PDB file of C-alpha atoms in Angstrom:
ATOM      1  CA  LYS A   1      46.572  19.242 -38.397  1.00 83.00           C
ATOM      2  CA  GLN A   2      42.941  20.280 -38.235  1.00 88.00           C
ATOM      3  CA  GLU A   3      42.257  23.981 -38.801  1.00 92.00           C
ATOM      4  CA  VAL A   4      38.892  25.689 -38.519  1.00 95.00           C
ATOM      5  CA  THR A   5      38.114  28.962 -40.280  1.00 96.00           C
ATOM      6  CA  GLN A   6      35.077  31.195 -39.947  1.00 96.00           C
ATOM      7  CA  ILE A   7      34.065  33.843 -42.445  1.00 92.00           C
ATOM      8  CA  PRO A   8      33.187  36.638 -42.074  1.00 91.00           C
ATOM      9  CA  ALA A   9      34.911  37.762 -38.881  1.00 94.00           C
ATOM     10  CA  ALA A  10      32.154  40.328 -38.298  1.00 96.00           C
ATOM     11  CA  LEU A  11      28.702  40.915 -39.676  1.00 95.00           C
ATOM     12  CA  SER A  12      26.139  43.668 -39.160  1.00 96.00           C
ATOM     13  CA  VAL A  13      22.555  43.261 -40.365  1.00 96.00           C
ATOM     14  CA  PRO A  14      19.204  44.976 -39.800  1.00 96.00           C
ATOM     15  CA  GLU A  15      16.652  43.268 -37.627  1.00 97.00           C
ATOM     16  CA  GLY A  16      14.478  40.720 -39.429  1.00 97.00           C
ATOM     17  CA  GLU A  17      17.062  39.679 -41.972  1.00 96.00           C
ATOM     18  CA  ASN A  18      17.917  36.027 -42.577  1.00 97.00           C
ATOM     19  CA  LEU A  19      21.643  35.378 -42.430  1.00 95.00           C
ATOM     20  CA  VAL A  20      24.255  32.654 -42.884  1.00 96.00           C
ATOM     21  CA  LEU A  21      27.487  32.160 -40.980  1.00 97.00           C
ATOM     22  CA  ASN A  22      30.177  30.004 -42.529  1.00 97.00           C
ATOM     23  CA  CYS A  23      32.642  27.541 -41.053  1.00 97.00           C
ATOM     24  CA  SER A  24      35.221  25.464 -42.895  1.00 97.00           C
ATOM     25  CA  PHE A  25      37.615  22.776 -41.680  1.00 95.00           C
ATOM     26  CA  THR A  26      40.654  21.221 -43.333  1.00 93.00           C
ATOM     27  CA  ASP A  27      40.347  17.576 -42.247  1.00 89.00           C
ATOM     28  CA  SER A  28      37.013  16.010 -43.194  1.00 87.00           C
ATOM     29  CA  ALA A  29      37.496  13.065 -40.800  1.00 86.00           C
ATOM     30  CA  ILE A  30      35.554  14.655 -37.949  1.00 86.00           C
ATOM     31  CA  TYR A  31      33.284  13.075 -35.348  1.00 84.00           C
ATOM     32  CA  ASN A  32      30.964  16.021 -34.964  1.00 88.00           C
ATOM     33  CA  LEU A  33      30.715  19.759 -35.255  1.00 92.00           C
ATOM     34  CA  GLN A  34      29.283  22.172 -32.698  1.00 93.00           C
ATOM     35  CA  TRP A  35      28.084  25.741 -32.949  1.00 96.00           C
ATOM     36  CA  PHE A  36      28.414  27.909 -29.861  1.00 96.00           C
ATOM     37  CA  ARG A  37      27.282  31.383 -28.928  1.00 97.00           C
ATOM     38  CA  GLN A  38      29.402  33.683 -26.759  1.00 96.00           C
ATOM     39  CA  ASP A  39      28.042  36.899 -25.283  1.00 94.00           C
ATOM     40  CA  PRO A  40      30.536  39.612 -24.250  1.00 88.00           C
ATOM     41  CA  GLY A  41      32.245  38.740 -20.971  1.00 84.00           C
ATOM     42  CA  LYS A  42      30.462  35.410 -20.763  1.00 87.00           C
ATOM     43  CA  GLY A  43      31.186  31.759 -21.377  1.00 89.00           C
ATOM     44  CA  LEU A  44      30.121  29.684 -24.369  1.00 93.00           C
ATOM     45  CA  THR A  45      26.647  28.261 -24.820  1.00 93.00           C
ATOM     46  CA  SER A  46      26.201  25.257 -27.065  1.00 91.00           C
ATOM     47  CA  LEU A  47      23.590  25.915 -29.760  1.00 95.00           C
ATOM     48  CA  LEU A  48      23.672  22.866 -32.014  1.00 94.00           C
ATOM     49  CA  LEU A  49      25.707  19.679 -32.349  1.00 91.00           C
ATOM     50  CA  ILE A  50      25.764  17.841 -35.673  1.00 91.00           C
ATOM     51  CA  GLN A  51      27.059  14.279 -35.701  1.00 87.00           C
ATOM     52  CA  SER A  52      29.298  13.320 -38.617  1.00 87.00           C
ATOM     53  CA  SER A  53      26.549  11.095 -39.996  1.00 88.00           C
ATOM     54  CA  GLN A  54      23.995  13.930 -40.024  1.00 91.00           C
ATOM     55  CA  ARG A  55      23.440  16.639 -42.604  1.00 93.00           C
ATOM     56  CA  GLU A  56      21.679  19.209 -40.458  1.00 94.00           C
ATOM     57  CA  GLN A  57      20.215  20.095 -37.091  1.00 94.00           C
ATOM     58  CA  THR A  58      17.521  22.611 -36.223  1.00 95.00           C
ATOM     59  CA  SER A  59      16.629  24.477 -33.059  1.00 94.00           C
ATOM     60  CA  GLY A  60      14.015  27.185 -33.281  1.00 96.00           C
ATOM     61  CA  ARG A  61      15.197  29.869 -35.706  1.00 97.00           C
ATOM     62  CA  LEU A  62      18.615  28.199 -36.041  1.00 97.00           C
ATOM     63  CA  ASN A  63      19.564  25.622 -38.622  1.00 97.00           C
ATOM     64  CA  ALA A  64      23.043  24.172 -38.960  1.00 96.00           C
ATOM     65  CA  SER A  65      24.165  22.113 -41.921  1.00 96.00           C
ATOM     66  CA  LEU A  66      27.210  19.919 -42.375  1.00 96.00           C
ATOM     67  CA  ASP A  67      28.958  18.832 -45.560  1.00 95.00           C
ATOM     68  CA  LYS A  68      31.881  16.676 -44.458  1.00 91.00           C
ATOM     69  CA  SER A  69      33.185  15.976 -47.940  1.00 91.00           C
ATOM     70  CA  SER A  70      33.688  19.660 -48.668  1.00 94.00           C
ATOM     71  CA  GLY A  71      34.728  20.510 -45.104  1.00 94.00           C
ATOM     72  CA  ARG A  72      31.972  23.054 -44.560  1.00 96.00           C
ATOM     73  CA  SER A  73      29.208  23.946 -42.148  1.00 97.00           C
ATOM     74  CA  THR A  74      26.741  26.806 -42.160  1.00 97.00           C
ATOM     75  CA  LEU A  75      24.628  28.294 -39.407  1.00 97.00           C
ATOM     76  CA  TYR A  76      21.430  29.835 -40.711  1.00 97.00           C
ATOM     77  CA  ILE A  77      19.603  32.315 -38.500  1.00 97.00           C
ATOM     78  CA  ALA A  78      16.090  33.179 -39.581  1.00 97.00           C
ATOM     79  CA  ALA A  79      14.373  36.478 -38.847  1.00 97.00           C
ATOM     80  CA  SER A  80      17.300  37.860 -36.866  1.00 97.00           C
ATOM     81  CA  GLN A  81      16.648  39.849 -33.672  1.00 97.00           C
ATOM     82  CA  PRO A  82      18.821  42.283 -31.680  1.00 97.00           C
ATOM     83  CA  GLY A  83      19.076  39.580 -28.994  1.00 96.00           C
ATOM     84  CA  ASP A  84      20.960  37.415 -31.503  1.00 97.00           C
ATOM     85  CA  SER A  85      23.897  39.832 -31.321  1.00 97.00           C
ATOM     86  CA  ALA A  86      26.884  37.810 -30.071  1.00 97.00           C
ATOM     87  CA  THR A  87      29.961  35.963 -31.287  1.00 97.00           C
ATOM     88  CA  TYR A  88      29.253  32.601 -32.908  1.00 98.00           C
ATOM     89  CA  LEU A  89      31.947  29.946 -32.830  1.00 97.00           C
ATOM     90  CA  CYS A  90      32.108  26.628 -34.576  1.00 96.00           C
ATOM     91  CA  ALA A  91      34.239  23.783 -33.303  1.00 94.00           C
ATOM     92  CA  VAL A  92      35.027  20.277 -34.500  1.00 92.00           C
ATOM     93  CA  HIS A  93      35.909  17.095 -32.675  1.00 86.00           C
ATOM     94  CA  GLY A  94      38.974  16.069 -34.614  1.00 71.00           C
ATOM     95  CA  SER A  95      39.876  12.780 -36.188  1.00 55.00           C
ATOM     96  CA  SER A  96      41.928  11.534 -33.271  1.00 54.00           C
ATOM     97  CA  ASN A  97      38.808  11.161 -31.104  1.00 56.00           C
ATOM     98  CA  THR A  98      40.490  12.507 -28.023  1.00 63.00           C
ATOM     99  CA  GLY A  99      37.560  14.620 -26.881  1.00 68.00           C
ATOM    100  CA  LYS A 100      39.485  17.691 -28.018  1.00 79.00           C
ATOM    101  CA  LEU A 101      37.485  20.501 -29.646  1.00 87.00           C
ATOM    102  CA  ILE A 102      39.195  22.687 -32.243  1.00 90.00           C
ATOM    103  CA  PHE A 103      37.621  26.128 -32.541  1.00 93.00           C
ATOM    104  CA  GLY A 104      37.353  28.711 -35.263  1.00 95.00           C
ATOM    105  CA  GLN A 105      38.014  32.346 -34.476  1.00 94.00           C
ATOM    106  CA  GLY A 106      34.326  33.193 -34.501  1.00 95.00           C
ATOM    107  CA  THR A 107      31.967  35.558 -36.299  1.00 97.00           C
ATOM    108  CA  THR A 108      30.783  38.588 -34.335  1.00 96.00           C
ATOM    109  CA  LEU A 109      27.207  39.376 -35.275  1.00 97.00           C
ATOM    110  CA  GLN A 110      25.430  42.653 -34.654  1.00 97.00           C
ATOM    111  CA  VAL A 111      21.701  42.867 -35.367  1.00 97.00           C
ATOM    112  CA  LYS A 112      20.515  46.468 -35.484  1.00 96.00           C
ATOM    113  CA  PRO A 113      16.996  47.342 -34.358  1.00 94.00           C
TER     114      PRO A 113
ATOM    115  CA  ASP B   1      21.912  22.320 -11.966  1.00 64.00           C
ATOM    116  CA  ALA B   2      24.232  25.265 -11.316  1.00 79.00           C
ATOM    117  CA  GLY B   3      26.337  24.603 -14.370  1.00 93.00           C
ATOM    118  CA  VAL B   4      30.121  24.774 -14.421  1.00 95.00           C
ATOM    119  CA  ILE B   5      31.384  27.074 -11.695  1.00 96.00           C
ATOM    120  CA  GLN B   6      34.682  28.951 -11.925  1.00 97.00           C
ATOM    121  CA  SER B   7      36.448  31.167  -9.453  1.00 96.00           C
ATOM    122  CA  PRO B   8      37.606  33.812  -9.279  1.00 97.00           C
ATOM    123  CA  ARG B   9      35.794  35.609 -12.114  1.00 96.00           C
ATOM    124  CA  HIS B  10      38.501  38.233 -12.333  1.00 96.00           C
ATOM    125  CA  GLU B  11      42.118  38.108 -11.187  1.00 97.00           C
ATOM    126  CA  VAL B  12      44.693  40.862 -11.394  1.00 97.00           C
ATOM    127  CA  THR B  13      48.190  40.018 -10.285  1.00 96.00           C
ATOM    128  CA  GLU B  14      51.758  41.133 -10.734  1.00 96.00           C
ATOM    129  CA  MET B  15      54.340  39.373 -12.823  1.00 97.00           C
ATOM    130  CA  GLY B  16      56.063  36.593 -10.901  1.00 96.00           C
ATOM    131  CA  GLN B  17      53.147  35.836  -8.607  1.00 97.00           C
ATOM    132  CA  GLU B  18      51.436  32.465  -8.406  1.00 97.00           C
ATOM    133  CA  VAL B  19      47.894  32.276  -9.763  1.00 97.00           C
ATOM    134  CA  THR B  20      45.384  29.501  -9.040  1.00 98.00           C
ATOM    135  CA  LEU B  21      42.164  29.151 -10.998  1.00 98.00           C
ATOM    136  CA  ARG B  22      39.396  26.876  -9.781  1.00 98.00           C
ATOM    137  CA  CYS B  23      36.638  24.899 -11.443  1.00 98.00           C
ATOM    138  CA  LYS B  24      33.700  22.816 -10.290  1.00 98.00           C
ATOM    139  CA  PRO B  25      32.257  20.727 -13.158  1.00 97.00           C
ATOM    140  CA  ILE B  26      28.634  19.731 -13.548  1.00 96.00           C
ATOM    141  CA  SER B  27      27.798  16.852 -11.239  1.00 95.00           C
ATOM    142  CA  GLY B  28      27.928  13.511 -13.046  1.00 92.00           C
ATOM    143  CA  HIS B  29      30.175  14.723 -15.834  1.00 93.00           C
ATOM    144  CA  ASN B  30      33.250  12.568 -16.404  1.00 90.00           C
ATOM    145  CA  SER B  31      35.375  14.857 -18.550  1.00 91.00           C
ATOM    146  CA  LEU B  32      36.805  18.269 -17.686  1.00 94.00           C
ATOM    147  CA  PHE B  33      38.571  20.675 -20.017  1.00 94.00           C
ATOM    148  CA  TRP B  34      40.643  23.823 -19.464  1.00 96.00           C
ATOM    149  CA  TYR B  35      40.748  26.339 -22.339  1.00 96.00           C
ATOM    150  CA  ARG B  36      42.446  29.679 -22.811  1.00 96.00           C
ATOM    151  CA  GLN B  37      41.002  32.448 -24.997  1.00 95.00           C
ATOM    152  CA  THR B  38      42.994  35.380 -26.399  1.00 94.00           C
ATOM    153  CA  MET B  39      42.340  37.789 -29.230  1.00 89.00           C
ATOM    154  CA  MET B  40      45.390  36.559 -31.115  1.00 89.00           C
ATOM    155  CA  ARG B  41      44.961  32.811 -30.769  1.00 89.00           C
ATOM    156  CA  GLY B  42      41.264  32.350 -30.085  1.00 90.00           C
ATOM    157  CA  LEU B  43      40.182  29.403 -27.937  1.00 92.00           C
ATOM    158  CA  GLU B  44      42.827  26.768 -27.261  1.00 92.00           C
ATOM    159  CA  LEU B  45      42.580  23.575 -25.252  1.00 91.00           C
ATOM    160  CA  LEU B  46      45.197  23.447 -22.503  1.00 95.00           C
ATOM    161  CA  ILE B  47      44.450  20.121 -20.838  1.00 94.00           C
ATOM    162  CA  TYR B  48      41.662  17.619 -20.501  1.00 90.00           C
ATOM    163  CA  PHE B  49      40.846  15.112 -17.766  1.00 92.00           C
ATOM    164  CA  ASN B  50      38.688  12.023 -17.865  1.00 90.00           C
ATOM    165  CA  ASN B  51      37.652  10.400 -14.566  1.00 91.00           C
ATOM    166  CA  ASN B  52      40.113  12.752 -12.814  1.00 93.00           C
ATOM    167  CA  VAL B  53      43.064  11.525 -14.898  1.00 92.00           C
ATOM    168  CA  PRO B  54      44.890  13.880 -17.297  1.00 91.00           C
ATOM    169  CA  ILE B  55      44.442  12.514 -20.822  1.00 87.00           C
ATOM    170  CA  ASP B  56      45.865  15.216 -23.076  1.00 86.00           C
ATOM    171  CA  ASP B  57      48.065  18.028 -21.782  1.00 89.00           C
ATOM    172  CA  SER B  58      49.717  18.837 -25.081  1.00 87.00           C
ATOM    173  CA  GLY B  59      48.216  22.320 -25.031  1.00 89.00           C
ATOM    174  CA  MET B  60      49.852  23.366 -21.765  1.00 92.00           C
ATOM    175  CA  PRO B  61      52.195  26.112 -22.933  1.00 86.00           C
ATOM    176  CA  GLU B  62      55.137  25.458 -20.622  1.00 85.00           C
ATOM    177  CA  ASP B  63      56.232  24.141 -17.262  1.00 90.00           C
ATOM    178  CA  ARG B  64      54.901  27.218 -15.509  1.00 95.00           C
ATOM    179  CA  PHE B  65      51.399  25.796 -16.046  1.00 96.00           C
ATOM    180  CA  SER B  66      50.074  22.856 -14.067  1.00 96.00           C
ATOM    181  CA  ALA B  67      46.613  21.389 -13.543  1.00 97.00           C
ATOM    182  CA  LYS B  68      45.174  18.958 -11.050  1.00 96.00           C
ATOM    183  CA  MET B  69      41.885  17.200 -10.505  1.00 97.00           C
ATOM    184  CA  PRO B  70      41.967  15.656  -7.014  1.00 96.00           C
ATOM    185  CA  ASN B  71      38.341  14.518  -7.220  1.00 94.00           C
ATOM    186  CA  ALA B  72      35.354  14.470  -9.553  1.00 94.00           C
ATOM    187  CA  SER B  73      34.031  17.809  -8.352  1.00 95.00           C
ATOM    188  CA  PHE B  74      37.103  20.038  -8.361  1.00 96.00           C
ATOM    189  CA  SER B  75      39.997  21.059 -10.582  1.00 98.00           C
ATOM    190  CA  THR B  76      42.685  23.724 -10.424  1.00 98.00           C
ATOM    191  CA  LEU B  77      44.888  25.388 -13.009  1.00 98.00           C
ATOM    192  CA  LYS B  78      48.009  26.955 -11.567  1.00 98.00           C
ATOM    193  CA  ILE B  79      50.457  29.350 -13.161  1.00 97.00           C
ATOM    194  CA  GLN B  80      53.757  29.873 -11.361  1.00 96.00           C
ATOM    195  CA  PRO B  81      55.363  32.267 -11.947  1.00 96.00           C
ATOM    196  CA  SER B  82      52.856  34.302 -13.940  1.00 96.00           C
ATOM    197  CA  GLU B  83      53.913  36.521 -16.864  1.00 96.00           C
ATOM    198  CA  PRO B  84      52.100  39.344 -18.704  1.00 96.00           C
ATOM    199  CA  ARG B  85      51.651  37.101 -21.776  1.00 95.00           C
ATOM    200  CA  ASP B  86      49.504  34.781 -19.653  1.00 96.00           C
ATOM    201  CA  SER B  87      46.785  37.455 -19.580  1.00 97.00           C
ATOM    202  CA  ALA B  88      43.690  35.850 -21.106  1.00 97.00           C
ATOM    203  CA  VAL B  89      40.294  34.443 -20.249  1.00 97.00           C
ATOM    204  CA  TYR B  90      40.531  30.903 -18.944  1.00 98.00           C
ATOM    205  CA  PHE B  91      37.498  28.661 -19.376  1.00 97.00           C
ATOM    206  CA  CYS B  92      36.648  25.359 -17.763  1.00 96.00           C
ATOM    207  CA  ALA B  93      34.186  23.016 -19.474  1.00 94.00           C
ATOM    208  CA  SER B  94      32.762  19.598 -18.663  1.00 93.00           C
ATOM    209  CA  SER B  95      30.952  16.834 -20.531  1.00 90.00           C
ATOM    210  CA  ARG B  96      29.288  13.533 -19.713  1.00 88.00           C
ATOM    211  CA  GLY B  97      31.232  11.081 -21.763  1.00 72.00           C
ATOM    212  CA  GLY B  98      34.184   8.857 -21.167  1.00 65.00           C
ATOM    213  CA  GLN B  99      37.649   9.103 -22.623  1.00 62.00           C
ATOM    214  CA  GLY B 100      37.588  10.397 -26.161  1.00 61.00           C
ATOM    215  CA  SER B 101      33.981  11.461 -25.742  1.00 64.00           C
ATOM    216  CA  THR B 102      32.491  13.783 -28.312  1.00 70.00           C
ATOM    217  CA  ASP B 103      29.514  14.781 -26.149  1.00 79.00           C
ATOM    218  CA  THR B 104      28.425  18.385 -25.832  1.00 84.00           C
ATOM    219  CA  GLN B 105      30.756  20.444 -23.675  1.00 88.00           C
ATOM    220  CA  TYR B 106      29.288  22.892 -21.161  1.00 91.00           C
ATOM    221  CA  PHE B 107      31.360  25.949 -20.402  1.00 93.00           C
ATOM    222  CA  GLY B 108      31.805  27.975 -17.251  1.00 95.00           C
ATOM    223  CA  PRO B 109      31.736  31.785 -17.257  1.00 94.00           C
ATOM    224  CA  GLY B 110      35.526  32.025 -17.360  1.00 96.00           C
ATOM    225  CA  THR B 111      38.220  33.718 -15.295  1.00 97.00           C
ATOM    226  CA  ARG B 112      39.661  36.905 -16.756  1.00 96.00           C
ATOM    227  CA  LEU B 113      43.341  36.998 -15.750  1.00 98.00           C
ATOM    228  CA  THR B 114      45.424  40.140 -16.025  1.00 97.00           C
ATOM    229  CA  VAL B 115      49.130  39.919 -15.219  1.00 97.00           C
ATOM    230  CA  LEU B 116      50.767  43.324 -14.827  1.00 96.00           C
TER     231      LEU B 116
END
């Protein structure tokens, strides 16, 4: 059974700092991995999707990497801003290819001005 | 595009009452997903439809929960009778692909359900 873990559960950094969020999964036979952002009281917004054949994806100040063999992904945020404060969730499409996303518990990020 | 639309945004009800949550997916999307989010269990998939047909309902917690998708633009999730442990945020999401698709999923704003 696929399990997704995110560490740390919470993170507080000063504005301008570069930071890394971690995601690990137990079954390396995934189809893709997605990173989402969730603001308080809101739905999820997809940030990046990495296909299983890819090693990384970039969007603006965000860079996500994927290492299937070790069951790990990282989300790198450069030059963090207070507007980046949110909960970041990673999710994998599991090996059964049913369209089902399995989510981690998320990392809640606070960027202090 | 308006994105995924859910209603109501907030629902407060008493134990034993019937609750119906509604979702309108993004036009042209073939897959629709219902998720539940709680502090204890995080985000869990309840059921997913492809071309209006339920494909995987293994996440539906018990017979009190039912979901329908009568057409491509509308789905409901019903809880009858509701219990306090059903209190959670319920999200609907949709994606373009066919059965088993791994396309990006787009989420609605959620319905916050409180059962007293």
